[in-house]
Coordinates of C-alpha atoms and ligand atoms in Angstrom, one line a residue:
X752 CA 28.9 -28.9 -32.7
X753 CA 29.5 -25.0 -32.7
X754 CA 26.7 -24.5 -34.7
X755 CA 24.4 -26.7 -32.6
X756 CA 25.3 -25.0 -29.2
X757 CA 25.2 -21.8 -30.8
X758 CA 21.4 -23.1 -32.2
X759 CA 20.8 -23.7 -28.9
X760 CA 21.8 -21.2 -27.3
X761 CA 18.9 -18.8 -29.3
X762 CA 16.2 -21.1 -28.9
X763 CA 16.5 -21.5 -24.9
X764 CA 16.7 -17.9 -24.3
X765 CA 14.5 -16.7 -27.2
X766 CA 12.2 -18.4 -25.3
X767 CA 12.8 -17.2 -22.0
X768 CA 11.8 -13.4 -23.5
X769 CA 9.5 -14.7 -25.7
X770 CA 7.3 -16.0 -22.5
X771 CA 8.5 -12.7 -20.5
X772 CA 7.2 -12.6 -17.5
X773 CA 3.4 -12.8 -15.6
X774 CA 2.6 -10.3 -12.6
X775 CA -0.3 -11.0 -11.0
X776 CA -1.6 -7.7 -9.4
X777 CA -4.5 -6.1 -7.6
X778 CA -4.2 -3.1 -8.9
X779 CA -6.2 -1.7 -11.1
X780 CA -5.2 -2.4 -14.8
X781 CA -4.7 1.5 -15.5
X782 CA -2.4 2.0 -12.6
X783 CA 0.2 -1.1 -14.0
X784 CA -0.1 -1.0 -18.2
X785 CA 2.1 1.9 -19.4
X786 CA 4.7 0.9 -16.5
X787 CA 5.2 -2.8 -18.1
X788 CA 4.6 -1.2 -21.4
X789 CA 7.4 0.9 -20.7
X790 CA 9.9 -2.1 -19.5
X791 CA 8.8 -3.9 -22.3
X792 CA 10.0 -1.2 -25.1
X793 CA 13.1 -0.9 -23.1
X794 CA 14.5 -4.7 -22.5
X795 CA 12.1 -6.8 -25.0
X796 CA 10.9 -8.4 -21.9
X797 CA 7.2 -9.2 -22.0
X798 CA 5.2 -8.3 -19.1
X799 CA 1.8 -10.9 -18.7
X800 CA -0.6 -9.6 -16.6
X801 CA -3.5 -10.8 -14.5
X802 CA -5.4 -8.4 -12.1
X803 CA -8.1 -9.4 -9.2
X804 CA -8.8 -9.0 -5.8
X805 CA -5.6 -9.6 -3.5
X806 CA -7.2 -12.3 -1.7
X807 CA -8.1 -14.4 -4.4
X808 CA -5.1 -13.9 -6.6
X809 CA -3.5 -15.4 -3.2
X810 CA -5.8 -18.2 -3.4
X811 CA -4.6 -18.8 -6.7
X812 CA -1.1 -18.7 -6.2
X813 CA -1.4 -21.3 -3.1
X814 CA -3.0 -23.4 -5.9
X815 CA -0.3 -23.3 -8.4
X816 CA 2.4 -23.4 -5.8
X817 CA 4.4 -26.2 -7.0
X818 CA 4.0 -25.3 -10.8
X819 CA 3.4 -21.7 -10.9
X820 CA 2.2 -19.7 -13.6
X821 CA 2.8 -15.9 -11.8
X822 CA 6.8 -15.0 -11.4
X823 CA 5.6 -11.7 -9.1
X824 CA 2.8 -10.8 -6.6
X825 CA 2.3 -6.7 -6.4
X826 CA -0.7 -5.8 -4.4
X827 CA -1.6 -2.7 -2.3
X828 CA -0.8 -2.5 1.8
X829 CA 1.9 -4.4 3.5
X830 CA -0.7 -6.6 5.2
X831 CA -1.5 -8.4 2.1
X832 CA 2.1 -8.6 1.5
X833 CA 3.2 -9.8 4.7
X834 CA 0.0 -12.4 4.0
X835 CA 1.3 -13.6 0.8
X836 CA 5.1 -14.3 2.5
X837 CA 3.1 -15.5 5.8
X838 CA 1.4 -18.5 3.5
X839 CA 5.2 -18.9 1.9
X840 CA 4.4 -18.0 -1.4
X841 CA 7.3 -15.6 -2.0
X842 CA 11.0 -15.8 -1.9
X843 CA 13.0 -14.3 -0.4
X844 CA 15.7 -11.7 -2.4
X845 CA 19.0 -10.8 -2.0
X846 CA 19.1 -7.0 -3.9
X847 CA 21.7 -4.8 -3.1
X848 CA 19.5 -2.4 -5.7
X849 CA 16.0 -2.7 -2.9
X850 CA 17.8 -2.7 0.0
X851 CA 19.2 0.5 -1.1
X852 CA 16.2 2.2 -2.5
X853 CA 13.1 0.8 -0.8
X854 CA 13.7 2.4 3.1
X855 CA 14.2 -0.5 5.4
X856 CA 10.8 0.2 7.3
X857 CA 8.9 0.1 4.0
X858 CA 9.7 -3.7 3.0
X859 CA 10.1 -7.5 4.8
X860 CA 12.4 -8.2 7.3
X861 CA 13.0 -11.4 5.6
X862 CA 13.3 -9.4 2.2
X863 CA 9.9 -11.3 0.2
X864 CA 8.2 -8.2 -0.6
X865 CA 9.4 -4.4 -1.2
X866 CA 7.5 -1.1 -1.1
X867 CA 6.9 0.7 -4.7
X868 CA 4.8 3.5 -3.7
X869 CA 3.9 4.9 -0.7
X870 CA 0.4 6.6 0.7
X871 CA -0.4 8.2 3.9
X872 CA -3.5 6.7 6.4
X873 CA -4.2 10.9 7.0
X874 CA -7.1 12.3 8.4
X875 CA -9.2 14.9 6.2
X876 CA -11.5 17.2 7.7
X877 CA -14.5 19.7 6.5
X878 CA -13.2 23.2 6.4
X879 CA -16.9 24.7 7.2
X880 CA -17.2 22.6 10.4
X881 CA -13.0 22.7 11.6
X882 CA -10.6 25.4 12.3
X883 CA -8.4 26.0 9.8
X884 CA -4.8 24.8 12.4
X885 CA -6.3 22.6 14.4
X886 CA -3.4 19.7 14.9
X887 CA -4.8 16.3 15.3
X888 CA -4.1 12.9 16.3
X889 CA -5.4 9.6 15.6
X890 CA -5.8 8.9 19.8
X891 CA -7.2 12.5 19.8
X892 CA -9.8 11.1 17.4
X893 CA -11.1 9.4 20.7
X894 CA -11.9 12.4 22.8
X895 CA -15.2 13.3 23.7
X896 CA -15.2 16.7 21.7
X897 CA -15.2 14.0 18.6
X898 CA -18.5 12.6 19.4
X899 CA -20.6 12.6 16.4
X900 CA -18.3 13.8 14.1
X901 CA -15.9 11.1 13.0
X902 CA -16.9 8.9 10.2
X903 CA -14.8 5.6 9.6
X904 CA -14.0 3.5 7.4
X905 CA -15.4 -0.6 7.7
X906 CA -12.8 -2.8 9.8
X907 CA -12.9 -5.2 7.3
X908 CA -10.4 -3.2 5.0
X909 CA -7.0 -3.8 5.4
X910 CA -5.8 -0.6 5.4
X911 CA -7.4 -0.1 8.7
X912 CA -6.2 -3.4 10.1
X913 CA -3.0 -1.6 9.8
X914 CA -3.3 1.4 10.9
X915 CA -4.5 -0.5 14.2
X916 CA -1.6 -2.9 13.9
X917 CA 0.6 0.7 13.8
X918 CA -0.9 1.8 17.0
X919 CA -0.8 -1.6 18.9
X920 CA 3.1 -1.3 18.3
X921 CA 3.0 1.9 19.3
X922 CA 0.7 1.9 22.8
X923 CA 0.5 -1.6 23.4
X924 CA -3.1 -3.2 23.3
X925 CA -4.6 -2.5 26.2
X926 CA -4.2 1.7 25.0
X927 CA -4.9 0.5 21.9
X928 CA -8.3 -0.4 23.0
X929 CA -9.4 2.0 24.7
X930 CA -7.9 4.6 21.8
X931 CA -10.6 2.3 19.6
X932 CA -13.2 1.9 21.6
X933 CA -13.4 6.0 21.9
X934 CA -13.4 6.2 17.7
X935 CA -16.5 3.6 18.1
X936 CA -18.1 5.3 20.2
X937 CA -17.6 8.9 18.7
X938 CA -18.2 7.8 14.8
X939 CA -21.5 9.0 13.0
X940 CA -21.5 5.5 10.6
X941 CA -19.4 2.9 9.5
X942 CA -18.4 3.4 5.8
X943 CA -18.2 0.8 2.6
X944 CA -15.0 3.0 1.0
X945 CA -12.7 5.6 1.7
X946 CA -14.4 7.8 -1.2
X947 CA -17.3 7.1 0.8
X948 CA -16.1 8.4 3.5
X949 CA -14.7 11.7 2.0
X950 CA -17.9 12.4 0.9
X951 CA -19.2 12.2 4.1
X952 CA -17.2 14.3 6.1
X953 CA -17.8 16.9 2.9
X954 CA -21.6 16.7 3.4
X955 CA -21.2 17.4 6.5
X956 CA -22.5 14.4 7.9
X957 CA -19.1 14.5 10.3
X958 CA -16.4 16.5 10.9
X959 CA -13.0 14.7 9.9
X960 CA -12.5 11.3 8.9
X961 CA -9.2 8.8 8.1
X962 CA -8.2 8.3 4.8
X963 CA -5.9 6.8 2.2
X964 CA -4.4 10.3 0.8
X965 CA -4.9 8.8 -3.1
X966 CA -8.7 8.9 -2.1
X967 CA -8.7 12.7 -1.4
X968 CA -6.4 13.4 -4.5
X969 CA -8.9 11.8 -6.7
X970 CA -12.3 13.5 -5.1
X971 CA -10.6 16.7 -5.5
X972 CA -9.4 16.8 -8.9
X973 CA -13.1 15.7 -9.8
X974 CA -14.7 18.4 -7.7
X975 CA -12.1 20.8 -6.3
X976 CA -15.0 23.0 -4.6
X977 CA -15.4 20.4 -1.6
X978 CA -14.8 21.7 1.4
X979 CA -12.3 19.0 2.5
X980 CA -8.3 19.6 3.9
X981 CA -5.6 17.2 4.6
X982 CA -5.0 17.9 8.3
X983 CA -1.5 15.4 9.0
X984 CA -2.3 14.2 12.1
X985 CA 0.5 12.9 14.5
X986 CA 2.6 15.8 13.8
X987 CA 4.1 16.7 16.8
X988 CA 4.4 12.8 17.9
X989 CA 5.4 9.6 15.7
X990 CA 3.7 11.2 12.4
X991 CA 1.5 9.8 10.2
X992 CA 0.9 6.5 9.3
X993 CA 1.9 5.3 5.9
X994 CA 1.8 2.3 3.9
X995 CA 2.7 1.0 0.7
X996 CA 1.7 -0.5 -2.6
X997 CA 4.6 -3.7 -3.6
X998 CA 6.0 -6.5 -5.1
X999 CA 7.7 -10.0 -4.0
X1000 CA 8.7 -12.4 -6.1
X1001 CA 6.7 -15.7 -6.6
X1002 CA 7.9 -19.0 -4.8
X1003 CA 9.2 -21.9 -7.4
X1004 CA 8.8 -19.2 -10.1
X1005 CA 11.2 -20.1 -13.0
X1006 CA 12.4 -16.5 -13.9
X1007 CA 13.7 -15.8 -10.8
X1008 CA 16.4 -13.8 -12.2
X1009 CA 15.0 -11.8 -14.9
X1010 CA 11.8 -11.4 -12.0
X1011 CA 14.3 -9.6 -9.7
X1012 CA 15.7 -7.2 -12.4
X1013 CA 12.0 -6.1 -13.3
X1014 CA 11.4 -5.4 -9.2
X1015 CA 14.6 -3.4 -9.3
X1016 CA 14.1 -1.5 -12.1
X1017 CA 10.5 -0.6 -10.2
X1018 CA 12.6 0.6 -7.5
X1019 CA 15.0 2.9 -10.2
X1020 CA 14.7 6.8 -10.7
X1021 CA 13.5 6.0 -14.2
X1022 CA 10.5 3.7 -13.1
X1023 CA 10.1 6.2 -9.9
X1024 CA 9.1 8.8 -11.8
X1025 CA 5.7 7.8 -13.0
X1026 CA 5.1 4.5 -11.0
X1027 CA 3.7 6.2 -8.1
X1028 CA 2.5 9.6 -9.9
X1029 CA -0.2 7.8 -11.9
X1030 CA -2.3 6.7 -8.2
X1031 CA -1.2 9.7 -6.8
X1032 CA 0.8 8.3 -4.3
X1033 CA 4.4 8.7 -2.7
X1034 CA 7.5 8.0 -4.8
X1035 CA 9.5 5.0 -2.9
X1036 CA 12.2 6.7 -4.4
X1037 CA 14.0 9.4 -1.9
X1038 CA 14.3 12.5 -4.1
X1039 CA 11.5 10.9 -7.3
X1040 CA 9.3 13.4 -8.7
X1041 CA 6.1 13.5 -6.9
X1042 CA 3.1 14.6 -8.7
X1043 CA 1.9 18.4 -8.9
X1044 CA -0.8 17.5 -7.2
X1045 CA 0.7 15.4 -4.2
X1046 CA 3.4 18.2 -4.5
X1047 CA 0.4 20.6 -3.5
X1048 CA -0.6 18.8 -0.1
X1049 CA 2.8 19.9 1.2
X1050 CA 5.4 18.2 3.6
X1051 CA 4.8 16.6 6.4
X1052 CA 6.0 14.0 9.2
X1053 CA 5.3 10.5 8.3
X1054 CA 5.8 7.6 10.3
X1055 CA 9.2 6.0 9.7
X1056 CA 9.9 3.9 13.5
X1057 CA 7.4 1.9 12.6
X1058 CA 8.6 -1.5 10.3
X1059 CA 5.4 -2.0 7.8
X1060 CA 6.8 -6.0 8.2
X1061 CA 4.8 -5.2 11.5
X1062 CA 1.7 -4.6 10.0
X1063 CA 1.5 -8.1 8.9
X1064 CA 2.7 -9.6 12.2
X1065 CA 0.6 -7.3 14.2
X1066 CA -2.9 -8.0 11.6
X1067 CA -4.7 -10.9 14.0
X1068 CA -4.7 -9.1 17.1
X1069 CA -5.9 -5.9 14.8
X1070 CA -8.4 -7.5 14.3
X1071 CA -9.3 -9.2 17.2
X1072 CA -8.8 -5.8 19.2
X1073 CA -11.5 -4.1 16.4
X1074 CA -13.9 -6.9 16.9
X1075 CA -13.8 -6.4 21.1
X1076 CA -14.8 -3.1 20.9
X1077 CA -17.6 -3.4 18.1
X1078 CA -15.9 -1.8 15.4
X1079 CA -17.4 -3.1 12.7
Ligands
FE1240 FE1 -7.0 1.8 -2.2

């Protein structure tokens, strides 16, 4: 009998670490691999992997909702996130470990997703065609002294749906609109990507645009000659807008346990250290390493009385407020 529990007792949980466990993630392969590799060498747990788009790897979790083969959902900007819960195809956690090191503005209310990284929404502007000091603002972005000079990034693109979220929670909707409404009617062209962008407002085609601040670090460190500066806008108001890249763990997902320790160990000084340096992006971490390079940008105010769960909440009217005023 002892032998046969014992028997037992290595087969079912062999197996459990044999299967390890399957992330599915929009990030880019590069960004994830020496992370899991690196949980993998350090608990034997396997980490499966499938990247995609965010909005397809959500189509493909509805699917396998009852049955599913993904135990986590990590994806970029809280709006996807908040999606992901919205369609209720995460759980919700109880983590004493991510309540204490993700900052309570930087994951769900309800506790189904977390921040792992963070980037700022900044604006970056040519240093031949602006004043080296000159504070900004997004709402100052709408002033008539911006006409012809701001180049934007397509409304489509989350990242932008939350930023707009941000400021409808801020002013309300009505300011909101008319805050929008001047950016229309001052921006130069409506751009595919953020690098896209960047290399706009470097050609000189405009004067500033709005940015993820990843975007700038990598333009830079291929060309460093471009005349382009992080100007924090929002710095003597709320500060800027930030976002994250995160994880929530998948509804009906039958590692739920050993799911949750990988998401905390994310969270941990050791993971901290790299997870966000390889993007260069924000450690979640209070007190993480950042990278030389985000090191070099300097500090600055970011946004923190604004609860990212908002973003989410907030995305429709985003949305419907862009589409009013012809942002497209
Ligand atoms: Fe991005």
């Amino acid at each position: 009998m002892k032998i046969l529990s014992t028997a037992f007792l290595l087969i079912c949980c062999f197996a459990v670490n044999a299967k390890g466990l399957t992330v599915y993630t929009s990030r880019k392969e590069h960004l994830v691999k020496d992370i899991f590799k690196a949980y993998e060498g350090k608990t034997g747990v396997k980490i499966n992997y499938k990247t995609g788009k965010a909005g397809a790897l959500i189509q493909n979790l509805k699917a396998e909702l009852k049955n599913p083969e993904a135990d986590i959902f990590m994806t970029v900007d809280a709006g996807n996130l908040w999606y992901a819960s919205h369609e209720g195809l995460l759980n919700s956690l109880s983590s004493k470990v991510l309540d204490k090191n993700v900052p309570s503005h930087l994951r769900d209310r309800d506790s189904k997703w977390y921040g792992l990284s963070v980037r700022a929404r900044t604006t970056v502007v040519n240093t031949k065609l602006v004043k080296n000091g000159t504070t900004l603002s997004y709402e100052d972005l709408a002033r008539p002294e911006w006409k012809g000079k701001l180049c934007l990034r397509t409304s489509k693109k989350v990242y932008n749906q939350s930023l707009v979220a941000m400021l409808i929670s801020t002013h309300g909707y009505e300011k909101t609109k008319k805050i929008i409404t001047g950016w229309v009617s001052n921006k130069v062209d409506i751009f595919s990507n953020d690098t896209n962008v960047l290399k706009a407002v470097a050609a000189g085609q405009c004067a500033v645009g709005i940015v993820n601040t990843y975007y700038f670090g990598r333009l830079m460190k291929k060309s460093p000659k471009l005349p382009l500066a992080i100007t924090w806008p929002n710095q003597k108001s709320y500060g800027v807008h930030i976002n994250v890249s995160g994880a929530g763990i998948v509804k009906n997902s039958k590692n739920q346990v050993e799911a949750q320790k990988f998401l905390e160990w994310l969270s941990s000084s050791e993971a901290q250290k790299h997870f966000a340096q390889v993007n260069m992006e924000f450690p979640i971490l209070k007190n993480a390493p950042q990278s030389d390079i985000v090191k070099s940008w300097g500090k600055f105010k970011a946004n923190t009385a604004f609860n990212l769960t908002d973003a989410g909440k907030l995305q429709k009217k985003a949305i419907k407020l862009m589409h009013e005023v012809g942002y497209k």
